Amino acid sequence: MRHILSILLENEAGALSRVAGLFSARNYNIESLTVAPTEDKTLSRMTIVTTGSDDIIEQITKQLNKLIDVVKVIDLNESDHIERELMLIKVRATGKDREEMKRMAEIFRGHIIDVTEKTYTIEMTGPGHKLDAFIKAIDPALILETVRTGASGIGRGERILKV
């Protein structure tokens, strides 16, 4: 089962390496990983998407909590959460494909952020399955390049990850 782990860790050199090393040493796969500073400059927030049984996720959480850089870990899948991902996709947009690509971007609530004579670059945010659906909905031959950030998530309502 897919899990999203939200980790609060010290904003210090090597912290990311130690977390990634833990996954590597135990042969756990990281599907996506995002890290950015928080409102507290001494802390960063890391979001890791991984898969595994409940026992494996419990083991990963215990191992993460043992790392000196890790302040707090929560599994966002344990309760309601909001998940988003950013995708930039550059597509060929010439002739009749130009209007069709514009229409598809609007249907999926994407934004065309760069226009040339032959291409559009479209910005899309949303859950990963929405971004996947957009890619499936357009002609694969029109896709020139795709960049995705990986998932970021936050608990809904009163649930917060804070020291």
GROMACS .gro file of C-alpha atoms in nm:
model
  163
    1MET     CA    1   0.000   0.000   0.000
    2ARG     CA    2   0.114   0.352  -0.082
    3HIS     CA    3   0.202   0.573   0.217
    4ILE     CA    4   0.299   0.938   0.248
    5LEU     CA    5   0.541   1.006   0.534
    6SER     CA    6   0.574   1.364   0.648
    7ILE     CA    7   0.900   1.423   0.836
    8LEU     CA    8   1.015   1.726   1.032
    9LEU     CA    9   1.395   1.729   1.048
   10GLU     CA   10   1.685   1.955   1.135
   11ASN     CA   11   1.780   2.185   0.846
   12GLU     CA   12   2.144   2.075   0.843
   13ALA     CA   13   2.389   1.941   0.587
   14GLY     CA   14   2.370   1.564   0.556
   15ALA     CA   15   2.019   1.524   0.702
   16LEU     CA   16   1.869   1.431   0.365
   17SER     CA   17   2.154   1.190   0.300
   18ARG     CA   18   2.099   1.011   0.631
   19VAL     CA   19   1.725   0.964   0.565
   20ALA     CA   20   1.785   0.844   0.208
   21GLY     CA   21   2.062   0.617   0.336
   22LEU     CA   22   1.824   0.457   0.584
   23PHE     CA   23   1.587   0.365   0.301
   24SER     CA   24   1.871   0.239   0.083
   25ALA     CA   25   2.035   0.031   0.356
   26ARG     CA   26   1.707  -0.150   0.431
   27ASN     CA   27   1.607  -0.187   0.067
   28TYR     CA   28   1.294   0.031   0.100
   29ASN     CA   29   1.193   0.213  -0.216
   30ILE     CA   30   1.129   0.589  -0.228
   31GLU     CA   31   0.873   0.670  -0.500
   32SER     CA   32   0.905   1.044  -0.451
   33LEU     CA   33   1.080   1.279  -0.214
   34THR     CA   34   1.038   1.652  -0.158
   35VAL     CA   35   1.219   1.872   0.093
   36ALA     CA   36   1.184   2.241   0.174
   37PRO     CA   37   1.243   2.473   0.470
   38THR     CA   38   0.952   2.538   0.706
   39GLU     CA   39   0.840   2.859   0.875
   40ASP     CA   40   1.110   2.775   1.136
   41LYS     CA   41   1.445   2.821   0.954
   42THR     CA   42   1.609   2.551   1.168
   43LEU     CA   43   1.367   2.283   1.041
   44SER     CA   44   1.287   2.131   0.704
   45ARG     CA   45   0.987   1.930   0.606
   46MET     CA   46   1.041   1.617   0.399
   47THR     CA   47   0.763   1.427   0.226
   48ILE     CA   48   0.841   1.072   0.121
   49VAL     CA   49   0.607   0.852  -0.079
   50THR     CA   50   0.681   0.484  -0.032
   51THR     CA   51   0.499   0.154  -0.050
   52GLY     CA   52   0.479  -0.134   0.192
   53SER     CA   53   0.262  -0.324   0.434
   54ASP     CA   54   0.158  -0.165   0.763
   55ASP     CA   55   0.439  -0.361   0.935
   56ILE     CA   56   0.701  -0.224   0.695
   57ILE     CA   57   0.575   0.133   0.733
   58GLU     CA   58   0.582   0.094   1.113
   59GLN     CA   59   0.941  -0.031   1.086
   60ILE     CA   60   1.040   0.262   0.862
   61THR     CA   61   0.878   0.508   1.105
   62LYS     CA   62   1.063   0.356   1.402
   63GLN     CA   63   1.394   0.368   1.217
   64LEU     CA   64   1.337   0.730   1.110
   65ASN     CA   65   1.261   0.831   1.469
   66LYS     CA   66   1.601   0.692   1.573
   67LEU     CA   67   1.787   0.931   1.340
   68ILE     CA   68   1.930   1.231   1.529
   69ASP     CA   69   1.818   1.480   1.258
   70VAL     CA   70   1.455   1.365   1.265
   71VAL     CA   71   1.230   1.565   1.499
   72LYS     CA   72   0.893   1.411   1.417
   73VAL     CA   73   0.737   1.165   1.169
   74ILE     CA   74   0.374   1.113   1.077
   75ASP     CA   75   0.209   0.885   0.825
   76LEU     CA   76  -0.043   1.107   0.648
   77ASN     CA   77  -0.242   0.800   0.542
   78GLU     CA   78  -0.351   0.748   0.903
   79SER     CA   79  -0.612   1.024   0.869
   80ASP     CA   80  -0.756   1.274   0.622
   81HIS     CA   81  -0.496   1.469   0.432
   82ILE     CA   82  -0.449   1.686   0.128
   83GLU     CA   83  -0.199   1.579  -0.135
   84ARG     CA   84  -0.072   1.777  -0.433
   85GLU     CA   85   0.194   1.745  -0.697
   86LEU     CA   86   0.323   1.993  -0.953
   87MET     CA   87   0.382   1.893  -1.314
   88LEU     CA   88   0.529   2.098  -1.596
   89ILE     CA   89   0.464   1.943  -1.933
   90LYS     CA   90   0.593   2.075  -2.264
   91VAL     CA   91   0.381   1.968  -2.560
   92ARG     CA   92   0.392   2.015  -2.933
   93ALA     CA   93   0.122   2.266  -3.029
   94THR     CA   94   0.096   2.329  -3.399
   95GLY     CA   95  -0.195   2.340  -3.641
   96LYS     CA   96  -0.515   2.175  -3.514
   97ASP     CA   97  -0.332   2.039  -3.205
   98ARG     CA   98  -0.287   2.394  -3.075
   99GLU     CA   99  -0.657   2.453  -2.997
  100GLU     CA  100  -0.707   2.095  -2.876
  101MET     CA  101  -0.416   2.123  -2.632
  102LYS     CA  102  -0.551   2.454  -2.499
  103ARG     CA  103  -0.894   2.294  -2.449
  104MET     CA  104  -0.744   1.992  -2.269
  105ALA     CA  105  -0.540   2.218  -2.039
  106GLU     CA  106  -0.859   2.406  -1.946
  107ILE     CA  107  -1.054   2.083  -1.881
  108PHE     CA  108  -0.783   1.966  -1.639
  109ARG     CA  109  -0.750   2.317  -1.489
  110GLY     CA  110  -0.394   2.353  -1.611
  111HIS     CA  111  -0.229   2.682  -1.697
  112ILE     CA  112  -0.034   2.748  -2.014
  113ILE     CA  113   0.271   2.931  -1.879
  114ASP     CA  114   0.490   2.949  -2.189
  115VAL     CA  115   0.397   2.977  -2.555
  116THR     CA  116   0.618   2.949  -2.862
  117GLU     CA  117   0.525   2.903  -3.227
  118LYS     CA  118   0.546   2.525  -3.188
  119THR     CA  119   0.504   2.447  -2.816
  120TYR     CA  120   0.302   2.507  -2.502
  121THR     CA  121   0.436   2.453  -2.153
  122ILE     CA  122   0.149   2.366  -1.920
  123GLU     CA  123   0.157   2.387  -1.540
  124MET     CA  124  -0.071   2.147  -1.354
  125THR     CA  125  -0.119   2.077  -0.986
  126GLY     CA  126  -0.326   1.815  -0.814
  127PRO     CA  127  -0.315   1.461  -0.690
  128GLY     CA  128  -0.087   1.232  -0.889
  129HIS     CA  129  -0.378   1.041  -1.045
  130LYS     CA  130  -0.514   1.367  -1.197
  131LEU     CA  131  -0.177   1.441  -1.356
  132ASP     CA  132  -0.158   1.082  -1.483
  133ALA     CA  133  -0.507   1.120  -1.631
  134PHE     CA  134  -0.399   1.429  -1.825
  135ILE     CA  135  -0.100   1.246  -1.969
  136LYS     CA  136  -0.324   0.955  -2.073
  137ALA     CA  137  -0.581   1.191  -2.226
  138ILE     CA  138  -0.345   1.358  -2.471
  139ASP     CA  139  -0.168   1.210  -2.770
  140PRO     CA  140   0.166   1.069  -2.644
  141ALA     CA  141   0.336   1.183  -2.964
  142LEU     CA  142   0.270   1.545  -2.861
  143ILE     CA  143   0.456   1.521  -2.529
  144LEU     CA  144   0.805   1.667  -2.558
  145GLU     CA  145   0.910   1.676  -2.191
  146THR     CA  146   0.757   1.618  -1.848
  147VAL     CA  147   0.883   1.728  -1.505
  148ARG     CA  148   0.706   1.634  -1.180
  149THR     CA  149   0.784   1.736  -0.824
  150GLY     CA  150   0.654   1.433  -0.638
  151ALA     CA  151   0.382   1.450  -0.377
  152SER     CA  152   0.356   1.702  -0.094
  153GLY     CA  153   0.095   1.656   0.172
  154ILE     CA  154  -0.056   1.810   0.480
  155GLY     CA  155  -0.307   1.682   0.735
  156ARG     CA  156  -0.660   1.820   0.717
  157GLY     CA  157  -0.816   2.029   0.991
  158GLU     CA  158  -0.653   2.042   1.336
  159ARG     CA  159  -0.388   1.779   1.259
  160ILE     CA  160  -0.045   1.947   1.231
  161LEU     CA  161   0.317   1.841   1.218
  162LYS     CA  162   0.497   2.086   1.440
  163VAL     CA  163   0.739   2.087   1.735
   0.00000   0.00000   0.00000
